C-alpha positions as a Python dict, from the first residue, in 0.01 Angstrom:
ca = {
    (1, 'M'): (0, 0, 0),
    (2, 'A'): (-148, 155, 316),
    (3, 'Q'): (-148, 534, 324),
    (4, 'P'): (31, 701, 617),
    (5, 'P'): (-199, 873, 871),
    (6, 'E'): (-264, 1244, 812),
    (7, 'V'): (-140, 1311, 1165),
    (8, 'T'): (21, 1094, 1432),
    (9, 'A'): (-77, 1052, 1795),
    (10, 'S'): (259, 1194, 1903),
    (11, 'E'): (203, 1506, 1690),
    (12, 'V'): (-133, 1569, 1854),
    (13, 'V'): (-2, 1519, 2208),
    (14, 'E'): (293, 1747, 2134),
    (15, 'A'): (51, 2010, 2000),
    (16, 'I'): (-150, 1989, 2324),
    (17, 'E'): (171, 2035, 2522),
    (18, 'G'): (256, 2335, 2305),
    (19, 'A'): (-81, 2494, 2378),
    (20, 'F'): (-100, 2426, 2752),
    (21, 'G'): (238, 2307, 2867),
    (22, 'A'): (294, 1966, 3026),
    (23, 'T'): (208, 1898, 3389),
    (24, 'H'): (461, 1648, 3524),
    (25, 'G'): (306, 1306, 3577),
    (26, 'Q'): (-42, 1412, 3466),
    (27, 'R'): (-270, 1368, 3166),
    (28, 'R'): (-194, 1595, 2873),
    (29, 'N'): (-561, 1668, 2807),
    (30, 'H'): (-845, 1692, 3060),
    (31, 'T'): (-567, 1743, 3314),
    (32, 'K'): (-788, 1896, 3581),
    (33, 'G'): (-1024, 1639, 3722),
    (34, 'M'): (-1162, 1444, 4016),
    (35, 'C'): (-1259, 1087, 4098),
    (36, 'A'): (-1594, 928, 4177),
    (37, 'G'): (-1739, 582, 4223),
    (38, 'G'): (-2066, 400, 4199),
    (39, 'E'): (-2252, 146, 3988),
    (40, 'F'): (-2450, 99, 3668),
    (41, 'V'): (-2762, -112, 3615),
    (42, 'G'): (-2870, -185, 3258),
    (43, 'T'): (-3222, -239, 3129),
    (44, 'A'): (-3391, -532, 2959),
    (45, 'E'): (-3459, -318, 2652),
    (46, 'A'): (-3087, -249, 2610),
    (47, 'A'): (-3018, -623, 2646),
    (48, 'R'): (-3243, -686, 2345),
    (49, 'H'): (-3010, -474, 2131),
    (50, 'S'): (-2675, -564, 2288),
    (51, 'R'): (-2533, -878, 2443),
    (52, 'S'): (-2290, -669, 2650),
    (53, 'P'): (-2271, -768, 3019),
    (54, 'L'): (-2330, -398, 3088),
    (55, 'F'): (-2698, -469, 3031),
    (56, 'S'): (-2732, -785, 3240),
    (57, 'G'): (-2958, -604, 3487),
    (58, 'R'): (-2712, -667, 3767),
    (59, 'P'): (-2520, -381, 3936),
    (60, 'I'): (-2183, -320, 3766),
    (61, 'P'): (-1916, -138, 3973),
    (62, 'V'): (-1799, 186, 3811),
    (63, 'V'): (-1493, 406, 3862),
    (64, 'A'): (-1559, 755, 3724),
    (65, 'R'): (-1359, 1066, 3647),
    (66, 'F'): (-1502, 1414, 3592),
    (67, 'S'): (-1280, 1671, 3424),
    (68, 'L'): (-1226, 1996, 3233),
    (69, 'A'): (-1101, 1988, 2874),
    (70, 'G'): (-752, 2117, 2805),
    (71, 'G'): (-412, 2074, 2961),
    (72, 'N'): (-428, 2351, 3223),
    (73, 'P'): (-453, 2197, 3573),
    (74, 'K'): (-560, 2538, 3708),
    (75, 'A'): (-829, 2612, 3448),
    (76, 'P'): (-1120, 2798, 3610),
    (77, 'D'): (-1442, 2600, 3640),
    (78, 'T'): (-1624, 2890, 3473),
    (79, 'A'): (-1433, 2841, 3145),
    (80, 'R'): (-1647, 2797, 2834),
    (81, 'S'): (-1484, 2466, 2749),
    (82, 'G'): (-1575, 2100, 2764),
    (83, 'R'): (-1649, 1898, 3076),
    (84, 'G'): (-1580, 1527, 3067),
    (85, 'M'): (-1726, 1216, 3226),
    (86, 'A'): (-1513, 901, 3190),
    (87, 'L'): (-1636, 566, 3316),
    (88, 'E'): (-1463, 233, 3376),
    (89, 'F'): (-1714, -50, 3415),
    (90, 'R'): (-1569, -346, 3605),
    (91, 'L'): (-1743, -645, 3455),
    (92, 'P'): (-1740, -1012, 3563),
    (93, 'Q'): (-1430, -1225, 3496),
    (94, 'G'): (-1206, -919, 3509),
    (95, 'Q'): (-1343, -763, 3190),
    (96, 'L'): (-1345, -385, 3152),
    (97, 'H'): (-1552, -147, 2945),
    (98, 'H'): (-1482, 225, 2906),
    (99, 'I'): (-1715, 508, 2811),
    (100, 'T'): (-1582, 863, 2774),
    (101, 'M'): (-1816, 1157, 2718),
    (102, 'L'): (-1838, 1534, 2689),
    (103, 'N'): (-2103, 1782, 2799),
    (104, 'T'): (-2154, 1888, 2437),
    (105, 'P'): (-2364, 1703, 2177),
    (106, 'V'): (-2090, 1738, 1914),
    (107, 'F'): (-1711, 1736, 1904),
    (108, 'G'): (-1494, 2022, 1778),
    (109, 'A'): (-1320, 1830, 1500),
    (110, 'A'): (-1422, 1584, 1229),
    (111, 'S'): (-1063, 1462, 1193),
    (112, 'P'): (-751, 1434, 1409),
    (113, 'A'): (-585, 1697, 1186),
    (114, 'T'): (-844, 1959, 1280),
    (115, 'F'): (-787, 1889, 1649),
    (116, 'R'): (-411, 1920, 1601),
    (117, 'D'): (-454, 2246, 1413),
    (118, 'M'): (-675, 2382, 1689),
    (119, 'M'): (-403, 2309, 1944),
    (120, 'L'): (-143, 2474, 1720),
    (121, 'A'): (-366, 2783, 1693),
    (122, 'L'): (-389, 2799, 2074),
    (123, 'R'): (-12, 2795, 2120),
    (124, 'P'): (85, 3108, 2319),
    (125, 'D'): (276, 3384, 2142),
    (126, 'P'): (613, 3418, 2321),
    (127, 'A'): (579, 3797, 2313),
    (128, 'T'): (242, 3808, 2492),
    (129, 'G'): (206, 3471, 2662),
    (130, 'R'): (-136, 3439, 2497),
    (131, 'P'): (-265, 3282, 2176),
    (132, 'D'): (-244, 3504, 1868),
    (133, 'P'): (-602, 3620, 1786),
    (134, 'G'): (-519, 3632, 1416),
    (135, 'R'): (-402, 3272, 1418),
    (136, 'I'): (-720, 3163, 1598),
    (137, 'E'): (-939, 3346, 1348),
    (138, 'A'): (-748, 3187, 1061),
    (139, 'F'): (-807, 2845, 1215),
    (140, 'K'): (-1180, 2910, 1249),
    (141, 'A'): (-1207, 3028, 890),
    (142, 'S'): (-1023, 2727, 749),
    (143, 'H'): (-1184, 2457, 967),
    (144, 'P'): (-1564, 2472, 940),
    (145, 'D'): (-1594, 2139, 1125),
    (146, 'H'): (-1498, 2327, 1442),
    (147, 'R'): (-1796, 2564, 1431),
    (148, 'A'): (-2079, 2351, 1571),
    (149, 'Q'): (-1909, 2290, 1906),
    (150, 'A'): (-1783, 2650, 1925),
    (151, 'E'): (-2137, 2775, 1873),
    (152, 'Y'): (-2263, 2541, 2144),
    (153, 'F'): (-2013, 2683, 2391),
    (154, 'A'): (-2106, 3038, 2290),
    (155, 'H'): (-2478, 2981, 2352),
    (156, 'N'): (-2464, 2749, 2654),
    (157, 'A'): (-2306, 2851, 2984),
    (158, 'P'): (-2095, 2592, 3169),
    (159, 'P'): (-2275, 2358, 3412),
    (160, 'A'): (-2342, 2468, 3768),
    (161, 'S'): (-2240, 2121, 3886),
    (162, 'Y'): (-2116, 1797, 3737),
    (163, 'A'): (-2427, 1644, 3897),
    (164, 'S'): (-2654, 1869, 3690),
    (165, 'S'): (-2480, 1826, 3354),
    (166, 'A'): (-2573, 1596, 3068),
    (167, 'F'): (-2294, 1407, 2895),
    (168, 'W'): (-2293, 1283, 2535),
    (169, 'G'): (-2102, 988, 2389),
    (170, 'I'): (-2030, 1210, 2082),
    (171, 'H'): (-1953, 918, 1849),
    (172, 'T'): (-2169, 655, 1681),
    (173, 'F'): (-2130, 301, 1818),
    (174, 'K'): (-2265, -43, 1732),
    (175, 'F'): (-2481, -249, 1965),
    (176, 'V'): (-2440, -618, 1877),
    (177, 'D'): (-2710, -862, 1991),
    (178, 'G'): (-2698, -1234, 2061),
    (179, 'K'): (-2749, -1318, 1692),
    (180, 'D'): (-2480, -1075, 1572),
    (181, 'G'): (-2742, -823, 1467),
    (182, 'V'): (-2607, -468, 1464),
    (183, 'T'): (-2789, -151, 1572),
    (184, 'L'): (-2623, 187, 1522),
    (185, 'V'): (-2656, 400, 1836),
    (186, 'R'): (-2558, 723, 2003),
    (187, 'W'): (-2610, 789, 2372),
    (188, 'K'): (-2655, 1066, 2624),
    (189, 'F'): (-2638, 1044, 3004),
    (190, 'V'): (-2917, 1264, 3142),
    (191, 'P'): (-2893, 1383, 3507),
    (192, 'Q'): (-3189, 1297, 3727),
    (193, 'D'): (-3112, 1615, 3921),
    (194, 'G'): (-3204, 1810, 3606),
    (195, 'E'): (-2971, 2030, 3400),
    (196, 'T'): (-2859, 2364, 3546),
    (197, 'R'): (-2607, 2612, 3410),
    (198, 'L'): (-2420, 2903, 3561),
    (199, 'T'): (-2600, 3237, 3549),
    (200, 'E'): (-2424, 3546, 3417),
    (201, 'D'): (-2362, 3660, 3775),
    (202, 'E'): (-2226, 3318, 3873),
    (203, 'L'): (-1991, 3322, 3575),
    (204, 'K'): (-1835, 3635, 3724),
    (205, 'T'): (-1831, 3532, 4090),
    (206, 'A'): (-1799, 3151, 4110),
    (207, 'A'): (-1483, 3015, 4269),
    (208, 'P'): (-1227, 2875, 4022),
    (209, 'D'): (-1251, 2524, 4171),
    (210, 'F'): (-1618, 2498, 4271),
    (211, 'L'): (-1702, 2186, 4067),
    (212, 'E'): (-1502, 1942, 4278),
    (213, 'R'): (-1637, 2075, 4605),
    (214, 'A'): (-1994, 2081, 4472),
    (215, 'L'): (-1988, 1714, 4367),
    (216, 'I'): (-1831, 1602, 4696),
    (217, 'E'): (-2099, 1791, 4888),
    (218, 'R'): (-2375, 1660, 4663),
    (219, 'T'): (-2276, 1295, 4702),
    (220, 'A'): (-2250, 1344, 5079),
    (221, 'R'): (-2625, 1421, 5073),
    (222, 'G'): (-2709, 1111, 4867),
    (223, 'P'): (-2639, 932, 4538),
    (224, 'V'): (-2638, 1119, 4206),
    (225, 'R'): (-2795, 946, 3907),
    (226, 'W'): (-2788, 972, 3528),
    (227, 'D'): (-3012, 781, 3287),
    (228, 'M'): (-2836, 642, 2980),
    (229, 'M'): (-3061, 735, 2688),
    (230, 'V'): (-2981, 565, 2358),
    (231, 'S'): (-3085, 693, 2014),
    (232, 'I'): (-3127, 439, 1733),
    (233, 'G'): (-2979, 532, 1397),
    (234, 'Q'): (-3158, 514, 1066),
    (235, 'P'): (-3015, 457, 716),
    (236, 'G'): (-2827, 767, 607),
    (237, 'D'): (-2746, 887, 959),
    (238, 'V'): (-2386, 1001, 995),
    (239, 'Q'): (-2163, 731, 1143),
    (240, 'D'): (-1813, 874, 1106),
    (241, 'D'): (-1838, 1247, 1191),
    (242, 'P'): (-1876, 1348, 1558),
    (243, 'T'): (-1938, 1713, 1462),
    (244, 'V'): (-2281, 1629, 1314),
    (245, 'Q'): (-2584, 1558, 1532),
    (246, 'W'): (-2851, 1306, 1449),
    (247, 'P'): (-3208, 1434, 1406),
    (248, 'A'): (-3383, 1488, 1740),
    (249, 'E'): (-3677, 1268, 1640),
    (250, 'R'): (-3473, 946, 1638),
    (251, 'K'): (-3628, 670, 1852),
    (252, 'Q'): (-3481, 657, 2202),
    (253, 'F'): (-3485, 412, 2489),
    (254, 'K'): (-3342, 400, 2840),
    (255, 'A'): (-3044, 165, 2850),
    (256, 'G'): (-2963, 193, 3219),
    (257, 'T'): (-2894, 415, 3517),
    (258, 'L'): (-2556, 529, 3646),
    (259, 'T'): (-2541, 595, 4020),
    (260, 'I'): (-2249, 792, 4165),
    (261, 'A'): (-2227, 747, 4542),
    (262, 'T'): (-1883, 886, 4628),
    (263, 'A'): (-1659, 1166, 4502),
    (264, 'S'): (-1306, 1265, 4596),
    (265, 'P'): (-1006, 1469, 4479),
    (266, 'Q'): (-803, 1313, 4200),
    (267, 'K'): (-476, 1291, 4393),
    (268, 'G'): (-450, 935, 4522),
    (269, 'G'): (-799, 853, 4398),
    (270, 'E'): (-895, 530, 4225),
    (271, 'C'): (-942, 704, 3890),
    (272, 'E'): (-601, 872, 3889),
    (273, 'P'): (-394, 591, 3728),
    (274, 'I'): (-663, 478, 3481),
    (275, 'N'): (-617, 541, 3109),
    (276, 'F'): (-980, 579, 3002),
    (277, 'D'): (-921, 449, 2649),
    (278, 'P'): (-1263, 461, 2477),
    (279, 'L'): (-1179, 158, 2263),
    (280, 'V'): (-1160, -68, 2567),
    (281, 'M'): (-1489, -245, 2499),
    (282, 'A'): (-1645, -569, 2612),
    (283, 'D'): (-1828, -791, 2365),
    (284, 'G'): (-2166, -650, 2259),
    (285, 'I'): (-2061, -291, 2190),
    (286, 'A'): (-1827, -206, 1902),
    (287, 'P'): (-1677, 108, 1745),
    (288, 'T'): (-1762, 251, 1406),
    (289, 'D'): (-1499, 382, 1164),
    (290, 'D'): (-1520, 737, 1301),
    (291, 'P'): (-1159, 858, 1252),
    (292, 'V'): (-1164, 1067, 1570),
    (293, 'L'): (-1289, 776, 1781),
    (294, 'R'): (-1028, 544, 1631),
    (295, 'F'): (-753, 801, 1687),
    (296, 'R'): (-829, 860, 2052),
    (297, 'S'): (-687, 524, 2159),
    (298, 'P'): (-331, 579, 2029),
    (299, 'A'): (-335, 942, 2145),
    (300, 'Y'): (-442, 838, 2495),
    (301, 'A'): (-166, 575, 2491),
    (302, 'V'): (101, 836, 2413),
    (303, 'S'): (-24, 1061, 2693),
    (304, 'F'): (-46, 766, 2933),
    (305, 'A'): (309, 654, 2857),
    (306, 'K'): (442, 1005, 2913),
    (307, 'R'): (281, 1049, 3253),
    (308, 'L'): (385, 702, 3366),
    (309, 'G'): (741, 772, 3260),
    (310, 'E'): (748, 1090, 3469),
    (311, 'R'): (658, 919, 3796),
}
């Protein structure tokens, strides 16, 4: 008999709403965001590992969304929290492929229950309107799988621009070749502009909404590009825990280049109605049994249904 899940998608979405509130008609997480568009061109080396049409070598149209983690639509762009890049690849014959990433090399939970508990710890105290520090400390002490990402935020300032931020796929995936051979991979999108972070002075003085304006201005000057760098797993590498990094010496190759040519506010933009479900995958790339990766699809579906129902 199948065991019930340790936590349901509805529980997690409700916990997010409890921590941040619910913005009518909007995403429950990564609420603050903007749209962008461009194309992706894969490499021949990637095509040797994966039969995905992503790596055909032909330009693939892309709809992108850049965002801040959390459910606060007015979160300041200086917050020490995650930044997201979500991509919808529009493949031939109407196929779609989604990739969703963060600007951290690890996630803040090894299981959906840890993520739910983090949201519960962030729930504001009615007396103060702010999270209870004692409850947050208790969460940190009882959930060691949260520490790696928290330490990354503590030691790395937020990006100075979406265009100068790297983005990690966080999870382990499978590349499947033309003979059904499987290669375990993780990927990182590396900005050709180079990585830059806010200085201490900029953290104090930057405008609360500078990221959207900066990307619109940057794309007006010319396309922005990221190289998709893929790491190949070895036996024993973690497949099902996004809080654990692979060793830095793993073999890497360039799988393609993402070019972003346009950027615009989210309202009315092409990315606004898209549910960037990371399990929407075309043939040639497959998920592993990472419980957080598998859980994201039903959680995104609950959030998507709520915002559609409010319109």
